Amino acid sequence: MSLPLRPVHTHHDPKPAAVDNAPPMRSKVSGVLAAAACAACCALPLLIAAGVLTTAGAAVVEQTLLAVAAGLAAAALGMWWLHRRRGARRAAAAGAACGCGGGCGC
């Protein structure tokens, strides 16, 4: 006595798209500019010693560079966070597109 053959399940469950965790290029550029502003801030004592800047001028430049570096670092982190959030939304939408209610456990 032979066993009846079962039909082969040919439905392919697509895997949800992976979330891109790498920072976008604009975030990398902002991060590099923030690092450059920090490096310039650290170079101020050398510029004062060389006579390029006065002490009063260096104080103004230092405060400006610190504010710029903080703003650029915050912008870089914000852009990276938005990039990850949008990627997660796209991945969730791709998972819901299979028609299985988002779980793809058909």
PDB file of N, CA and C in Angstrom:
ATOM      1  N   MET A   1       0.841  -1.166   0.000  1.00  0.00           N
ATOM      2  CA  MET A   1       0.000   0.000   0.000  1.00  0.00           C
ATOM      3  C   MET A   1       0.895   1.242   0.000  1.00  0.00           C
ATOM      4  N   SER A   2       0.648   2.126  -0.929  1.00  0.00           N
ATOM      5  CA  SER A   2       1.476   3.330  -1.030  1.00  0.00           C
ATOM      6  C   SER A   2       0.765   4.507  -0.363  1.00  0.00           C
ATOM      7  N   LEU A   3       1.568   5.394   0.149  1.00  0.00           N
ATOM      8  CA  LEU A   3       1.039   6.583   0.811  1.00  0.00           C
ATOM      9  C   LEU A   3       0.663   7.617  -0.239  1.00  0.00           C
ATOM     10  N   PRO A   4      -0.421   8.333  -0.028  1.00  0.00           N
ATOM     11  CA  PRO A   4      -0.772   9.370  -1.008  1.00  0.00           C
ATOM     12  C   PRO A   4       0.235  10.523  -0.948  1.00  0.00           C
ATOM     13  N   LEU A   5       0.520  11.069  -2.103  1.00  0.00           N
ATOM     14  CA  LEU A   5       1.463  12.197  -2.185  1.00  0.00           C
ATOM     15  C   LEU A   5       0.766  13.485  -1.750  1.00  0.00           C
ATOM     16  N   ARG A   6       1.456  14.248  -0.950  1.00  0.00           N
ATOM     17  CA  ARG A   6       0.925  15.539  -0.517  1.00  0.00           C
ATOM     18  C   ARG A   6       1.367  16.609  -1.510  1.00  0.00           C
ATOM     19  N   PRO A   7       0.498  17.578  -1.764  1.00  0.00           N
ATOM     20  CA  PRO A   7       0.918  18.652  -2.676  1.00  0.00           C
ATOM     21  C   PRO A   7       2.058  19.457  -2.058  1.00  0.00           C
ATOM     22  N   VAL A   8       2.949  19.867  -2.911  1.00  0.00           N
ATOM     23  CA  VAL A   8       4.097  20.663  -2.467  1.00  0.00           C
ATOM     24  C   VAL A   8       3.646  22.112  -2.292  1.00  0.00           C
ATOM     25  N   HIS A   9       3.979  22.677  -1.160  1.00  0.00           N
ATOM     26  CA  HIS A   9       3.644  24.070  -0.872  1.00  0.00           C
ATOM     27  C   HIS A   9       4.643  24.955  -1.609  1.00  0.00           C
ATOM     28  N   THR A  10       4.170  25.692  -2.610  1.00  0.00           N
ATOM     29  CA  THR A  10       5.068  26.510  -3.436  1.00  0.00           C
ATOM     30  C   THR A  10       5.032  27.985  -3.063  1.00  0.00           C
ATOM     31  N   HIS A  11       4.200  28.351  -2.087  1.00  0.00           N
ATOM     32  CA  HIS A  11       4.137  29.762  -1.681  1.00  0.00           C
ATOM     33  C   HIS A  11       5.443  30.153  -1.018  1.00  0.00           C
ATOM     34  N   HIS A  12       6.060  31.174  -1.525  1.00  0.00           N
ATOM     35  CA  HIS A  12       7.336  31.652  -0.971  1.00  0.00           C
ATOM     36  C   HIS A  12       7.050  32.864  -0.106  1.00  0.00           C
ATOM     37  N   ASP A  13       7.354  32.769   1.157  1.00  0.00           N
ATOM     38  CA  ASP A  13       7.179  33.899   2.064  1.00  0.00           C
ATOM     39  C   ASP A  13       8.361  34.842   1.920  1.00  0.00           C
ATOM     40  N   PRO A  14       8.117  36.063   1.424  1.00  0.00           N
ATOM     41  CA  PRO A  14       9.245  37.008   1.329  1.00  0.00           C
ATOM     42  C   PRO A  14       9.672  37.457   2.714  1.00  0.00           C
ATOM     43  N   LYS A  15      10.943  37.540   2.886  1.00  0.00           N
ATOM     44  CA  LYS A  15      11.486  38.020   4.155  1.00  0.00           C
ATOM     45  C   LYS A  15      11.378  39.540   4.181  1.00  0.00           C
ATOM     46  N   PRO A  16      11.066  40.103   5.337  1.00  0.00           N
ATOM     47  CA  PRO A  16      11.004  41.571   5.410  1.00  0.00           C
ATOM     48  C   PRO A  16      12.367  42.177   5.087  1.00  0.00           C
ATOM     49  N   ALA A  17      12.325  43.350   4.482  1.00  0.00           N
ATOM     50  CA  ALA A  17      13.562  44.043   4.132  1.00  0.00           C
ATOM     51  C   ALA A  17      14.336  44.381   5.397  1.00  0.00           C
ATOM     52  N   ALA A  18      15.638  44.267   5.309  1.00  0.00           N
ATOM     53  CA  ALA A  18      16.500  44.565   6.458  1.00  0.00           C
ATOM     54  C   ALA A  18      16.561  46.075   6.689  1.00  0.00           C
ATOM     55  N   VAL A  19      16.666  46.447   7.923  1.00  0.00           N
ATOM     56  CA  VAL A  19      16.776  47.862   8.281  1.00  0.00           C
ATOM     57  C   VAL A  19      18.226  48.290   8.102  1.00  0.00           C
ATOM     58  N   ASP A  20      18.419  49.391   7.395  1.00  0.00           N
ATOM     59  CA  ASP A  20      19.763  49.919   7.164  1.00  0.00           C
ATOM     60  C   ASP A  20      20.194  50.715   8.390  1.00  0.00           C
ATOM     61  N   ASN A  21      21.195  50.197   9.108  1.00  0.00           N
ATOM     62  CA  ASN A  21      21.668  50.859  10.326  1.00  0.00           C
ATOM     63  C   ASN A  21      22.819  51.815  10.080  1.00  0.00           C
ATOM     64  N   ALA A  22      23.366  51.808   8.887  1.00  0.00           N
ATOM     65  CA  ALA A  22      24.504  52.682   8.588  1.00  0.00           C
ATOM     66  C   ALA A  22      24.023  54.126   8.478  1.00  0.00           C
ATOM     67  N   PRO A  23      24.808  55.064   8.959  1.00  0.00           N
ATOM     68  CA  PRO A  23      24.387  56.462   8.850  1.00  0.00           C
ATOM     69  C   PRO A  23      24.416  56.931   7.401  1.00  0.00           C
ATOM     70  N   PRO A  24      23.494  57.816   7.013  1.00  0.00           N
ATOM     71  CA  PRO A  24      23.499  58.328   5.641  1.00  0.00           C
ATOM     72  C   PRO A  24      24.679  59.267   5.424  1.00  0.00           C
ATOM     73  N   MET A  25      24.953  59.556   4.180  1.00  0.00           N
ATOM     74  CA  MET A  25      26.112  60.392   3.824  1.00  0.00           C
ATOM     75  C   MET A  25      26.013  61.780   4.457  1.00  0.00           C
ATOM     76  N   ARG A  26      24.830  62.386   4.481  1.00  0.00           N
ATOM     77  CA  ARG A  26      24.698  63.733   5.059  1.00  0.00           C
ATOM     78  C   ARG A  26      25.015  63.720   6.546  1.00  0.00           C
ATOM     79  N   SER A  27      24.712  62.612   7.213  1.00  0.00           N
ATOM     80  CA  SER A  27      25.029  62.495   8.628  1.00  0.00           C
ATOM     81  C   SER A  27      26.540  62.345   8.822  1.00  0.00           C
ATOM     82  N   LYS A  28      27.170  61.604   7.938  1.00  0.00           N
ATOM     83  CA  LYS A  28      28.625  61.450   8.015  1.00  0.00           C
ATOM     84  C   LYS A  28      29.328  62.788   7.788  1.00  0.00           C
ATOM     85  N   VAL A  29      28.832  63.555   6.825  1.00  0.00           N
ATOM     86  CA  VAL A  29      29.434  64.864   6.527  1.00  0.00           C
ATOM     87  C   VAL A  29      29.294  65.791   7.730  1.00  0.00           C
ATOM     88  N   SER A  30      28.112  65.797   8.344  1.00  0.00           N
ATOM     89  CA  SER A  30      27.912  66.638   9.534  1.00  0.00           C
ATOM     90  C   SER A  30      28.825  66.204  10.670  1.00  0.00           C
ATOM     91  N   GLY A  31      29.014  64.912  10.831  1.00  0.00           N
ATOM     92  CA  GLY A  31      29.901  64.398  11.874  1.00  0.00           C
ATOM     93  C   GLY A  31      31.349  64.794  11.634  1.00  0.00           C
ATOM     94  N   VAL A  32      31.772  64.733  10.382  1.00  0.00           N
ATOM     95  CA  VAL A  32      33.150  65.123  10.048  1.00  0.00           C
ATOM     96  C   VAL A  32      33.343  66.624  10.282  1.00  0.00           C
ATOM     97  N   LEU A  33      32.353  67.422   9.912  1.00  0.00           N
ATOM     98  CA  LEU A  33      32.459  68.863  10.146  1.00  0.00           C
ATOM     99  C   LEU A  33      32.480  69.181  11.643  1.00  0.00           C
ATOM    100  N   ALA A  34      31.704  68.441  12.432  1.00  0.00           N
ATOM    101  CA  ALA A  34      31.726  68.639  13.889  1.00  0.00           C
ATOM    102  C   ALA A  34      33.096  68.283  14.452  1.00  0.00           C
ATOM    103  N   ALA A  35      33.695  67.201  13.957  1.00  0.00           N
ATOM    104  CA  ALA A  35      35.036  66.812  14.402  1.00  0.00           C
ATOM    105  C   ALA A  35      36.074  67.864  13.993  1.00  0.00           C
ATOM    106  N   ALA A  36      35.913  68.439  12.800  1.00  0.00           N
ATOM    107  CA  ALA A  36      36.838  69.484  12.345  1.00  0.00           C
ATOM    108  C   ALA A  36      36.709  70.738  13.217  1.00  0.00           C
ATOM    109  N   ALA A  37      35.481  71.072  13.614  1.00  0.00           N
ATOM    110  CA  ALA A  37      35.291  72.233  14.486  1.00  0.00           C
ATOM    111  C   ALA A  37      35.935  71.987  15.851  1.00  0.00           C
ATOM    112  N   CYS A  38      35.824  70.752  16.348  1.00  0.00           N
ATOM    113  CA  CYS A  38      36.476  70.415  17.625  1.00  0.00           C
ATOM    114  C   CYS A  38      37.995  70.487  17.496  1.00  0.00           C
ATOM    115  N   ALA A  39      38.517  70.001  16.376  1.00  0.00           N
ATOM    116  CA  ALA A  39      39.965  70.047  16.161  1.00  0.00           C
ATOM    117  C   ALA A  39      40.452  71.494  16.075  1.00  0.00           C
ATOM    118  N   ALA A  40      39.671  72.337  15.411  1.00  0.00           N
ATOM    119  CA  ALA A  40      40.045  73.759  15.323  1.00  0.00           C
ATOM    120  C   ALA A  40      40.016  74.404  16.701  1.00  0.00           C
ATOM    121  N   CYS A  41      39.062  73.996  17.521  1.00  0.00           N
ATOM    122  CA  CYS A  41      38.974  74.532  18.880  1.00  0.00           C
ATOM    123  C   CYS A  41      40.207  74.127  19.696  1.00  0.00           C
ATOM    124  N   CYS A  42      40.663  72.909  19.483  1.00  0.00           N
ATOM    125  CA  CYS A  42      41.858  72.434  20.200  1.00  0.00           C
ATOM    126  C   CYS A  42      43.129  73.110  19.699  1.00  0.00           C
ATOM    127  N   ALA A  43      43.086  73.616  18.477  1.00  0.00           N
ATOM    128  CA  ALA A  43      44.263  74.279  17.906  1.00  0.00           C
ATOM    129  C   ALA A  43      44.376  75.742  18.335  1.00  0.00           C
ATOM    130  N   LEU A  44      43.370  76.266  19.012  1.00  0.00           N
ATOM    131  CA  LEU A  44      43.403  77.683  19.410  1.00  0.00           C
ATOM    132  C   LEU A  44      44.617  78.056  20.262  1.00  0.00           C
ATOM    133  N   PRO A  45      45.016  77.244  21.259  1.00  0.00           N
ATOM    134  CA  PRO A  45      46.206  77.635  22.030  1.00  0.00           C
ATOM    135  C   PRO A  45      47.463  77.780  21.167  1.00  0.00           C
ATOM    136  N   LEU A  46      47.567  76.947  20.150  1.00  0.00           N
ATOM    137  CA  LEU A  46      48.719  77.063  19.240  1.00  0.00           C
ATOM    138  C   LEU A  46      48.647  78.354  18.424  1.00  0.00           C
ATOM    139  N   LEU A  47      47.433  78.719  18.010  1.00  0.00           N
ATOM    140  CA  LEU A  47      47.273  79.958  17.247  1.00  0.00           C
ATOM    141  C   LEU A  47      47.553  81.194  18.109  1.00  0.00           C
ATOM    142  N   ILE A  48      47.203  81.119  19.395  1.00  0.00           N
ATOM    143  CA  ILE A  48      47.502  82.231  20.311  1.00  0.00           C
ATOM    144  C   ILE A  48      49.012  82.337  20.515  1.00  0.00           C
ATOM    145  N   ALA A  49      49.662  81.193  20.718  1.00  0.00           N
ATOM    146  CA  ALA A  49      51.119  81.190  20.927  1.00  0.00           C
ATOM    147  C   ALA A  49      51.859  81.692  19.694  1.00  0.00           C
ATOM    148  N   ALA A  50      51.312  81.395  18.505  1.00  0.00           N
ATOM    149  CA  ALA A  50      51.956  81.847  17.277  1.00  0.00           C
ATOM    150  C   ALA A  50      51.675  83.321  16.998  1.00  0.00           C
ATOM    151  N   GLY A  51      50.759  83.910  17.758  1.00  0.00           N
ATOM    152  CA  GLY A  51      50.449  85.316  17.564  1.00  0.00           C
ATOM    153  C   GLY A  51      49.404  85.565  16.497  1.00  0.00           C
ATOM    154  N   VAL A  52      48.776  84.528  16.004  1.00  0.00           N
ATOM    155  CA  VAL A  52      47.756  84.689  14.970  1.00  0.00           C
ATOM    156  C   VAL A  52      46.471  85.252  15.568  1.00  0.00           C
ATOM    157  N   LEU A  53      46.133  84.812  16.785  1.00  0.00           N
ATOM    158  CA  LEU A  53      44.929  85.276  17.476  1.00  0.00           C
ATOM    159  C   LEU A  53      45.298  85.934  18.798  1.00  0.00           C
ATOM    160  N   THR A  54      44.497  86.894  19.190  1.00  0.00           N
ATOM    161  CA  THR A  54      44.663  87.452  20.528  1.00  0.00           C
ATOM    162  C   THR A  54      43.834  86.600  21.489  1.00  0.00           C
ATOM    163  N   THR A  55      44.024  86.802  22.755  1.00  0.00           N
ATOM    164  CA  THR A  55      43.282  86.029  23.751  1.00  0.00           C
ATOM    165  C   THR A  55      41.794  86.319  23.670  1.00  0.00           C
ATOM    166  N   ALA A  56      41.432  87.578  23.486  1.00  0.00           N
ATOM    167  CA  ALA A  56      40.012  87.942  23.386  1.00  0.00           C
ATOM    168  C   ALA A  56      39.385  87.346  22.120  1.00  0.00           C
ATOM    169  N   GLY A  57      40.108  87.408  21.029  1.00  0.00           N
ATOM    170  CA  GLY A  57      39.616  86.821  19.773  1.00  0.00           C
ATOM    171  C   GLY A  57      39.463  85.314  19.875  1.00  0.00           C
ATOM    172  N   ALA A  58      40.408  84.695  20.573  1.00  0.00           N
ATOM    173  CA  ALA A  58      40.339  83.242  20.734  1.00  0.00           C
ATOM    174  C   ALA A  58      39.144  82.833  21.586  1.00  0.00           C
ATOM    175  N   ALA A  59      38.803  83.665  22.589  1.00  0.00           N
ATOM    176  CA  ALA A  59      37.643  83.355  23.434  1.00  0.00           C
ATOM    177  C   ALA A  59      36.356  83.385  22.609  1.00  0.00           C
ATOM    178  N   VAL A  60      36.235  84.362  21.734  1.00  0.00           N
ATOM    179  CA  VAL A  60      35.047  84.453  20.880  1.00  0.00           C
ATOM    180  C   VAL A  60      35.010  83.286  19.896  1.00  0.00           C
ATOM    181  N   VAL A  61      36.135  83.004  19.273  1.00  0.00           N
ATOM    182  CA  VAL A  61      36.210  81.910  18.304  1.00  0.00           C
ATOM    183  C   VAL A  61      35.935  80.573  18.987  1.00  0.00           C
ATOM    184  N   GLU A  62      36.442  80.400  20.191  1.00  0.00           N
ATOM    185  CA  GLU A  62      36.240  79.142  20.908  1.00  0.00           C
ATOM    186  C   GLU A  62      34.763  78.895  21.186  1.00  0.00           C
ATOM    187  N   GLN A  63      34.072  79.906  21.668  1.00  0.00           N
ATOM    188  CA  GLN A  63      32.644  79.751  21.962  1.00  0.00           C
ATOM    189  C   GLN A  63      31.847  79.468  20.687  1.00  0.00           C
ATOM    190  N   THR A  64      32.219  80.141  19.612  1.00  0.00           N
ATOM    191  CA  THR A  64      31.542  79.917  18.339  1.00  0.00           C
ATOM    192  C   THR A  64      31.786  78.504  17.835  1.00  0.00           C
ATOM    193  N   LEU A  65      33.041  78.055  17.893  1.00  0.00           N
ATOM    194  CA  LEU A  65      33.366  76.709  17.425  1.00  0.00           C
ATOM    195  C   LEU A  65      32.683  75.631  18.266  1.00  0.00           C
ATOM    196  N   LEU A  66      32.610  75.843  19.563  1.00  0.00           N
ATOM    197  CA  LEU A  66      31.924  74.869  20.416  1.00  0.00           C
ATOM    198  C   LEU A  66      30.438  74.794  20.079  1.00  0.00           C
ATOM    199  N   ALA A  67      29.819  75.940  19.838  1.00  0.00           N
ATOM    200  CA  ALA A  67      28.398  75.954  19.481  1.00  0.00           C
ATOM    201  C   ALA A  67      28.163  75.293  18.123  1.00  0.00           C
ATOM    202  N   VAL A  68      29.037  75.576  17.172  1.00  0.00           N
ATOM    203  CA  VAL A  68      28.919  74.966  15.844  1.00  0.00           C
ATOM    204  C   VAL A  68      29.114  73.454  15.934  1.00  0.00           C
ATOM    205  N   ALA A  69      30.114  73.016  16.684  1.00  0.00           N
ATOM    206  CA  ALA A  69      30.371  71.578  16.817  1.00  0.00           C
ATOM    207  C   ALA A  69      29.189  70.873  17.482  1.00  0.00           C
ATOM    208  N   ALA A  70      28.622  71.483  18.505  1.00  0.00           N
ATOM    209  CA  ALA A  70      27.468  70.870  19.178  1.00  0.00           C
ATOM    210  C   ALA A  70      26.266  70.805  18.241  1.00  0.00           C
ATOM    211  N   GLY A  71      26.037  71.871  17.490  1.00  0.00           N
ATOM    212  CA  GLY A  71      24.924  71.878  16.532  1.00  0.00           C
ATOM    213  C   GLY A  71      25.091  70.843  15.438  1.00  0.00           C
ATOM    214  N   LEU A  72      26.309  70.736  14.914  1.00  0.00           N
ATOM    215  CA  LEU A  72      26.558  69.752  13.864  1.00  0.00           C
ATOM    216  C   LEU A  72      26.447  68.327  14.387  1.00  0.00           C
ATOM    217  N   ALA A  73      26.926  68.078  15.589  1.00  0.00           N
ATOM    218  CA  ALA A  73      26.810  66.739  16.171  1.00  0.00           C
ATOM    219  C   ALA A  73      25.346  66.376  16.397  1.00  0.00           C
ATOM    220  N   ALA A  74      24.561  67.331  16.891  1.00  0.00           N
ATOM    221  CA  ALA A  74      23.129  67.077  17.088  1.00  0.00           C
ATOM    222  C   ALA A  74      22.434  66.834  15.751  1.00  0.00           C
ATOM    223  N   ALA A  75      22.795  67.593  14.730  1.00  0.00           N
ATOM    224  CA  ALA A  75      22.207  67.400  13.407  1.00  0.00           C
ATOM    225  C   ALA A  75      22.566  66.034  12.835  1.00  0.00           C
ATOM    226  N   ALA A  76      23.828  65.624  13.002  1.00  0.00           N
ATOM    227  CA  ALA A  76      24.252  64.311  12.498  1.00  0.00           C
ATOM    228  C   ALA A  76      23.486  63.187  13.184  1.00  0.00           C
ATOM    229  N   LEU A  77      23.337  63.281  14.497  1.00  0.00           N
ATOM    230  CA  LEU A  77      22.583  62.247  15.210  1.00  0.00           C
ATOM    231  C   LEU A  77      21.111  62.260  14.833  1.00  0.00           C
ATOM    232  N   GLY A  78      20.536  63.426  14.659  1.00  0.00           N
ATOM    233  CA  GLY A  78      19.141  63.523  14.247  1.00  0.00           C
ATOM    234  C   GLY A  78      18.904  62.936  12.864  1.00  0.00           C
ATOM    235  N   MET A  79      19.798  63.226  11.937  1.00  0.00           N
ATOM    236  CA  MET A  79      19.653  62.675  10.580  1.00  0.00           C
ATOM    237  C   MET A  79      19.797  61.165  10.582  1.00  0.00           C
ATOM    238  N   TRP A  80      20.715  60.656  11.383  1.00  0.00           N
ATOM    239  CA  TRP A  80      20.893  59.205  11.471  1.00  0.00           C
ATOM    240  C   TRP A  80      19.649  58.550  12.060  1.00  0.00           C
ATOM    241  N   TRP A  81      19.086  59.169  13.107  1.00  0.00           N
ATOM    242  CA  TRP A  81      17.877  58.628  13.728  1.00  0.00           C
ATOM    243  C   TRP A  81      16.714  58.606  12.734  1.00  0.00           C
ATOM    244  N   LEU A  82      16.530  59.713  11.981  1.00  0.00           N
ATOM    245  CA  LEU A  82      15.474  59.752  10.977  1.00  0.00           C
ATOM    246  C   LEU A  82      15.684  58.712   9.897  1.00  0.00           C
ATOM    247  N   HIS A  83      16.928  58.523   9.486  1.00  0.00           N
ATOM    248  CA  HIS A  83      17.251  57.527   8.462  1.00  0.00           C
ATOM    249  C   HIS A  83      16.870  56.128   8.941  1.00  0.00           C
ATOM    250  N   ARG A  84      17.212  55.792  10.179  1.00  0.00           N
ATOM    251  CA  ARG A  84      16.861  54.480  10.730  1.00  0.00           C
ATOM    252  C   ARG A  84      15.355  54.323  10.866  1.00  0.00           C
ATOM    253  N   ARG A  85      14.684  55.395  11.280  1.00  0.00           N
ATOM    254  CA  ARG A  85      13.225  55.325  11.460  1.00  0.00           C
ATOM    255  C   ARG A  85      12.523  55.109  10.125  1.00  0.00           C
ATOM    256  N   ARG A  86      12.952  55.833   9.096  1.00  0.00           N
ATOM    257  CA  ARG A  86      12.354  55.654   7.767  1.00  0.00           C
ATOM    258  C   ARG A  86      12.641  54.261   7.226  1.00  0.00           C
ATOM    259  N   GLY A  87      13.853  53.750   7.464  1.00  0.00           N
ATOM    260  CA  GLY A  87      14.188  52.403   7.010  1.00  0.00           C
ATOM    261  C   GLY A  87      13.341  51.346   7.695  1.00  0.00           C
ATOM    262  N   ALA A  88      13.091  51.533   8.977  1.00  0.00           N
ATOM    263  CA  ALA A  88      12.248  50.578   9.706  1.00  0.00           C
ATOM    264  C   ALA A  88      10.818  50.627   9.192  1.00  0.00           C
ATOM    265  N   ARG A  89      10.333  51.821   8.865  1.00  0.00           N
ATOM    266  CA  ARG A  89       8.979  51.936   8.307  1.00  0.00           C
ATOM    267  C   ARG A  89       8.892  51.246   6.955  1.00  0.00           C
ATOM    268  N   ARG A  90       9.920  51.418   6.112  1.00  0.00           N
ATOM    269  CA  ARG A  90       9.923  50.760   4.803  1.00  0.00           C
ATOM    270  C   ARG A  90       9.949  49.252   4.956  1.00  0.00           C
ATOM    271  N   ALA A  91      10.729  48.769   5.904  1.00  0.00           N
ATOM    272  CA  ALA A  91      10.808  47.321   6.133  1.00  0.00           C
ATOM    273  C   ALA A  91       9.476  46.784   6.617  1.00  0.00           C
ATOM    274  N   ALA A  92       8.802  47.535   7.490  1.00  0.00           N
ATOM    275  CA  ALA A  92       7.493  47.101   7.982  1.00  0.00           C
ATOM    276  C   ALA A  92       6.465  47.118   6.864  1.00  0.00           C
ATOM    277  N   ALA A  93       6.533  48.131   5.987  1.00  0.00           N
ATOM    278  CA  ALA A  93       5.604  48.204   4.870  1.00  0.00           C
ATOM    279  C   ALA A  93       5.844  47.074   3.880  1.00  0.00           C
ATOM    280  N   ALA A  94       7.102  46.712   3.657  1.00  0.00           N
ATOM    281  CA  ALA A  94       7.418  45.596   2.764  1.00  0.00           C
ATOM    282  C   ALA A  94       6.906  44.288   3.337  1.00  0.00           C
ATOM    283  N   GLY A  95       6.956  44.134   4.654  1.00  0.00           N
ATOM    284  CA  GLY A  95       6.443  42.925   5.281  1.00  0.00           C
ATOM    285  C   GLY A  95       4.936  42.841   5.196  1.00  0.00           C
ATOM    286  N   ALA A  96       4.263  43.988   5.262  1.00  0.00           N
ATOM    287  CA  ALA A  96       2.804  44.008   5.180  1.00  0.00           C
ATOM    288  C   ALA A  96       2.325  43.815   3.754  1.00  0.00           C
ATOM    289  N   ALA A  97       3.199  44.045   2.772  1.00  0.00           N
ATOM    290  CA  ALA A  97       2.812  43.938   1.374  1.00  0.00           C
ATOM    291  C   ALA A  97       2.598  42.497   0.928  1.00  0.00           C
ATOM    292  N   CYS A  98       3.006  41.532   1.717  1.00  0.00           N
ATOM    293  CA  CYS A  98       2.822  40.131   1.296  1.00  0.00           C
ATOM    294  C   CYS A  98       1.388  39.686   1.451  1.00  0.00           C
ATOM    295  N   GLY A  99       0.535  40.490   2.084  1.00  0.00           N
ATOM    296  CA  GLY A  99      -0.870  40.177   2.204  1.00  0.00           C
ATOM    297  C   GLY A  99      -1.195  39.286   3.378  1.00  0.00           C
ATOM    298  N   CYS A 100      -0.278  39.096   4.261  1.00  0.00           N
ATOM    299  CA  CYS A 100      -0.487  38.207   5.385  1.00  0.00           C
ATOM    300  C   CYS A 100      -0.756  38.972   6.679  1.00  0.00           C
ATOM    301  N   GLY A 101      -0.986  40.237   6.581  1.00  0.00           N
ATOM    302  CA  GLY A 101      -1.247  41.022   7.776  1.00  0.00           C
ATOM    303  C   GLY A 101       0.018  41.499   8.463  1.00  0.00           C
ATOM    304  N   GLY A 102       1.133  41.473   7.777  1.00  0.00           N
ATOM    305  CA  GLY A 102       2.362  41.999   8.328  1.00  0.00           C
ATOM    306  C   GLY A 102       3.268  40.958   8.939  1.00  0.00           C
ATOM    307  N   GLY A 103       2.763  39.807   9.298  1.00  0.00           N
ATOM    308  CA  GLY A 103       3.598  38.802   9.934  1.00  0.00           C
ATOM    309  C   GLY A 103       4.278  37.871   8.957  1.00  0.00           C
ATOM    310  N   CYS A 104       3.759  37.762   7.774  1.00  0.00           N
ATOM    311  CA  CYS A 104       4.272  36.858   6.738  1.00  0.00           C
ATOM    312  C   CYS A 104       4.392  35.432   7.261  1.00  0.00           C
ATOM    313  N   GLY A 105       3.490  35.032   8.079  1.00  0.00           N
ATOM    314  CA  GLY A 105       3.496  33.669   8.583  1.00  0.00           C
ATOM    315  C   GLY A 105       2.372  32.859   7.936  1.00  0.00           C
ATOM    316  N   CYS A 106       2.194  33.060   6.632  1.00  0.00           N
ATOM    317  CA  CYS A 106       1.077  32.420   5.912  1.00  0.00           C
ATOM    318  C   CYS A 106       1.137  30.900   6.011  1.00  0.00           C
TER     319      CYS A 106
END
